[in-house]
Amino acid sequence: KALVRAVSDTFLPDPARQQSSAFEGIRHVHMTFTDPVLSRRTVALAQEAGAGLSLDLEAADWIEDPAHMRQLVDAVDLLFTSATSRAAVEARLGPLNAGPGKTIVTTAGAEGTMVEHAAGTARVDGHRVDVVDTLGAGDAFAAAFLHSWLGGAAPADALGFANAAAALSVRAYGAQTGMARPGEVERLDAQLSEEPHHA
């Protein structure tokens, strides 16, 4: 099984065609790193609109210019990364720190997840689930965290909600088939909060 990303004009928007009007009324912009010029343009327009910014950063997205990567990481309010990718990024940029206005979420599969922010650190253990297909689990996690966090939940509560959503997402083939409705995620999150967690 392999996920192939075919980067083309149909995959990525032309940075020159991005207009500030498209960002009007937007509260938050979530990005996956793709192209330096596109990411710089997106960050600038989001900041101009007063929107929050989050980034899903994978080691595979690394480019040769560490200065650009540092600028991008510093620009976002919320950074999502896996433990493996974080180690690779920190080897090049140095430690990633969650200072004032910065939140970092690190996933480690069955080992659980961690959220760091100015007020402290919270961890949620991994959960034993019957895995059918992990495709899309990371996207489900990030979407659920943002849904909860932007809805006013504390970072630790958003982490638990996201962990439950990701656990449910692996129960069926395909990136969308296993996606759960919010009520279903809430029920599992409540159930997992009451039971011992398994790594």
Coordinates of C-alpha atoms in Angstrom, one line a residue:
K1 CA 0.0 0.0 0.0
A2 CA 1.4 3.4 -0.9
L3 CA 0.1 7.0 -1.0
V4 CA 1.4 8.8 -4.0
R5 CA 1.2 12.6 -4.1
A6 CA 1.3 14.0 -7.7
V7 CA 2.2 17.6 -7.4
S8 CA 0.8 19.6 -10.3
D9 CA -1.1 22.7 -11.3
T10 CA -4.3 20.8 -10.4
F11 CA -3.0 19.9 -7.0
L12 CA -1.7 23.3 -5.9
P13 CA -3.2 26.7 -6.4
D14 CA -1.0 29.3 -8.2
P15 CA 0.2 31.7 -5.4
A16 CA -0.2 34.6 -7.7
R17 CA -3.9 33.8 -8.1
Q18 CA -4.6 33.8 -4.3
Q19 CA -6.6 36.8 -3.4
S20 CA -7.1 38.5 -0.1
S21 CA -10.9 38.4 -0.7
A22 CA -10.8 34.6 -0.4
F23 CA -9.6 35.0 3.2
E24 CA -12.3 37.5 4.3
G25 CA -14.3 36.2 7.3
I26 CA -12.0 33.3 7.8
R27 CA -11.2 32.5 11.4
H28 CA -8.5 29.9 10.9
V29 CA -6.3 28.6 8.1
H30 CA -4.9 25.0 8.3
M31 CA -2.0 24.1 6.0
T32 CA 0.0 21.2 4.9
F33 CA 3.4 22.2 3.7
T34 CA 3.7 22.0 -0.1
D35 CA 5.6 24.8 -1.8
P36 CA 7.6 27.6 -0.2
V37 CA 6.2 30.4 -2.3
L38 CA 2.6 29.2 -1.8
S39 CA 3.1 28.8 1.9
R40 CA 4.5 32.3 2.3
R41 CA 1.6 33.8 0.3
T42 CA -0.9 31.8 2.4
V43 CA 0.6 32.9 5.7
A44 CA 0.7 36.6 4.6
L45 CA -2.9 36.6 3.5
A46 CA -4.1 34.7 6.6
Q47 CA -2.2 37.2 8.9
E48 CA -3.6 40.1 6.9
A49 CA -7.1 38.7 7.5
G50 CA -6.4 38.2 11.2
A51 CA -6.9 34.5 11.0
G52 CA -5.2 31.9 13.1
L53 CA -2.7 29.5 11.4
S54 CA -2.0 25.8 11.9
L55 CA 0.5 23.6 10.0
D56 CA 0.8 19.8 9.6
L57 CA 4.5 19.3 9.2
E58 CA 6.1 16.1 8.0
A59 CA 9.7 15.3 7.6
A60 CA 9.1 14.3 4.0
D61 CA 8.1 17.9 3.3
W62 CA 11.5 19.2 4.2
I63 CA 13.2 21.5 1.8
E64 CA 16.9 22.5 1.6
D65 CA 16.4 26.0 3.0
P66 CA 16.1 25.7 6.8
A67 CA 15.5 29.4 7.1
H68 CA 12.2 29.1 5.3
M69 CA 11.2 26.2 7.4
R70 CA 12.0 28.0 10.6
Q71 CA 10.0 31.1 9.3
L72 CA 7.0 28.9 8.5
V73 CA 7.1 27.0 11.9
D74 CA 7.4 30.3 13.8
A75 CA 4.5 31.9 11.9
V76 CA 1.9 29.4 12.9
D77 CA -0.1 29.3 16.1
L78 CA -0.6 25.6 16.1
L79 CA 1.9 22.9 14.8
F80 CA 0.9 19.3 14.2
T81 CA 3.7 16.8 13.8
S82 CA 4.4 13.1 14.4
A83 CA 7.1 12.0 16.8
T84 CA 9.2 10.7 14.0
S85 CA 8.9 13.9 11.9
R86 CA 9.5 16.1 15.0
A87 CA 12.8 14.3 15.7
A88 CA 13.9 14.9 12.0
V89 CA 12.8 18.5 12.0
E90 CA 14.5 19.3 15.4
A91 CA 17.7 17.7 14.2
R92 CA 17.8 20.5 11.6
L93 CA 16.1 23.4 13.3
G94 CA 16.8 22.7 17.0
P95 CA 14.1 22.2 19.7
L96 CA 10.5 23.1 18.9
N97 CA 9.2 25.1 21.8
A98 CA 5.6 26.0 22.7
G99 CA 6.0 29.5 24.1
P100 CA 3.3 32.2 24.4
G101 CA 0.8 32.0 21.6
K102 CA 2.2 28.7 20.3
T103 CA 0.7 25.2 20.7
I104 CA 2.5 22.0 19.5
V105 CA 0.6 18.7 19.0
T106 CA 2.8 15.6 18.6
T107 CA 1.3 12.2 17.6
A108 CA 3.0 8.9 18.2
G109 CA 0.5 6.3 17.0
A110 CA -0.2 3.6 19.6
E111 CA 2.1 5.5 22.0
G112 CA -0.4 8.3 22.3
T113 CA -0.4 12.0 21.7
M114 CA 0.9 15.1 23.4
V115 CA -0.1 18.8 23.4
E116 CA 2.3 21.5 24.6
H117 CA 1.3 25.1 25.2
A118 CA 2.3 28.0 27.3
A119 CA 0.4 26.7 30.4
G120 CA 1.8 23.2 30.3
T121 CA 1.8 19.8 28.7
A122 CA -0.9 17.1 28.5
R123 CA -0.8 13.6 27.2
V124 CA -3.4 11.1 26.1
D125 CA -2.4 7.4 25.8
G126 CA -2.9 5.4 22.7
H127 CA -6.0 3.2 22.4
R128 CA -6.4 -0.4 21.3
V129 CA -8.6 -0.5 18.2
D130 CA -9.2 -3.0 15.4
V131 CA -7.3 -1.4 12.5
V132 CA -8.6 -1.8 9.0
D133 CA -6.9 1.1 7.2
T134 CA -4.9 4.0 8.7
L135 CA -5.2 6.2 5.6
G136 CA -6.5 9.6 6.6
A137 CA -6.1 9.0 10.4
G138 CA -3.7 11.9 10.7
D139 CA -6.1 14.3 8.9
A140 CA -9.0 13.0 11.0
F141 CA -6.9 13.8 14.1
A142 CA -6.0 17.3 13.0
A143 CA -9.6 18.1 11.9
A144 CA -11.0 16.9 15.2
F145 CA -8.5 18.8 17.3
L146 CA -9.2 22.0 15.4
H147 CA -13.0 21.4 15.6
S148 CA -12.7 21.1 19.4
W149 CA -10.0 23.7 20.0
L150 CA -11.6 26.4 17.9
G151 CA -14.9 25.6 19.6
G152 CA -13.4 26.7 22.9
A153 CA -12.1 23.4 24.4
A154 CA -9.0 23.3 26.5
P155 CA -6.0 21.8 24.7
A156 CA -6.1 18.7 26.8
D157 CA -9.8 18.1 26.0
A158 CA -9.2 18.8 22.3
L159 CA -6.5 16.2 22.4
G160 CA -8.8 13.6 23.8
F161 CA -11.5 14.4 21.3
A162 CA -9.0 14.2 18.4
N163 CA -7.5 10.9 19.7
A164 CA -11.0 9.3 19.7
A165 CA -11.7 10.6 16.2
A166 CA -8.5 9.2 14.9
A167 CA -9.2 5.8 16.6
L168 CA -12.6 5.6 14.9
S169 CA -11.3 6.7 11.5
V170 CA -9.2 3.5 11.0
R171 CA -12.2 1.1 11.1
A172 CA -12.9 1.1 7.4
Y173 CA -11.0 1.3 4.1
G174 CA -10.4 4.7 2.6
A175 CA -9.6 8.2 4.0
Q176 CA -13.3 9.1 4.4
T177 CA -15.3 5.9 5.0
G178 CA -14.4 5.6 8.6
M179 CA -14.9 9.2 9.6
A180 CA -17.2 9.6 12.6
R181 CA -19.9 12.2 13.4
P182 CA -19.1 14.5 16.3
G183 CA -21.6 12.7 18.6
E184 CA -20.0 9.4 18.0
V185 CA -16.5 10.8 18.8
E186 CA -17.9 12.4 22.0
R187 CA -19.3 9.1 23.1
L188 CA -16.0 7.2 22.5
D189 CA -14.0 10.0 24.1
A190 CA -16.2 9.9 27.2
Q191 CA -15.9 6.1 27.3
L192 CA -12.1 6.2 26.9
S193 CA -11.8 8.8 29.6
E194 CA -13.5 6.4 32.1
E195 CA -11.5 3.3 31.1
P196 CA -7.8 2.5 31.4
H197 CA -5.9 3.3 28.3
H198 CA -3.8 0.8 26.4
A199 CA -0.6 1.7 24.5

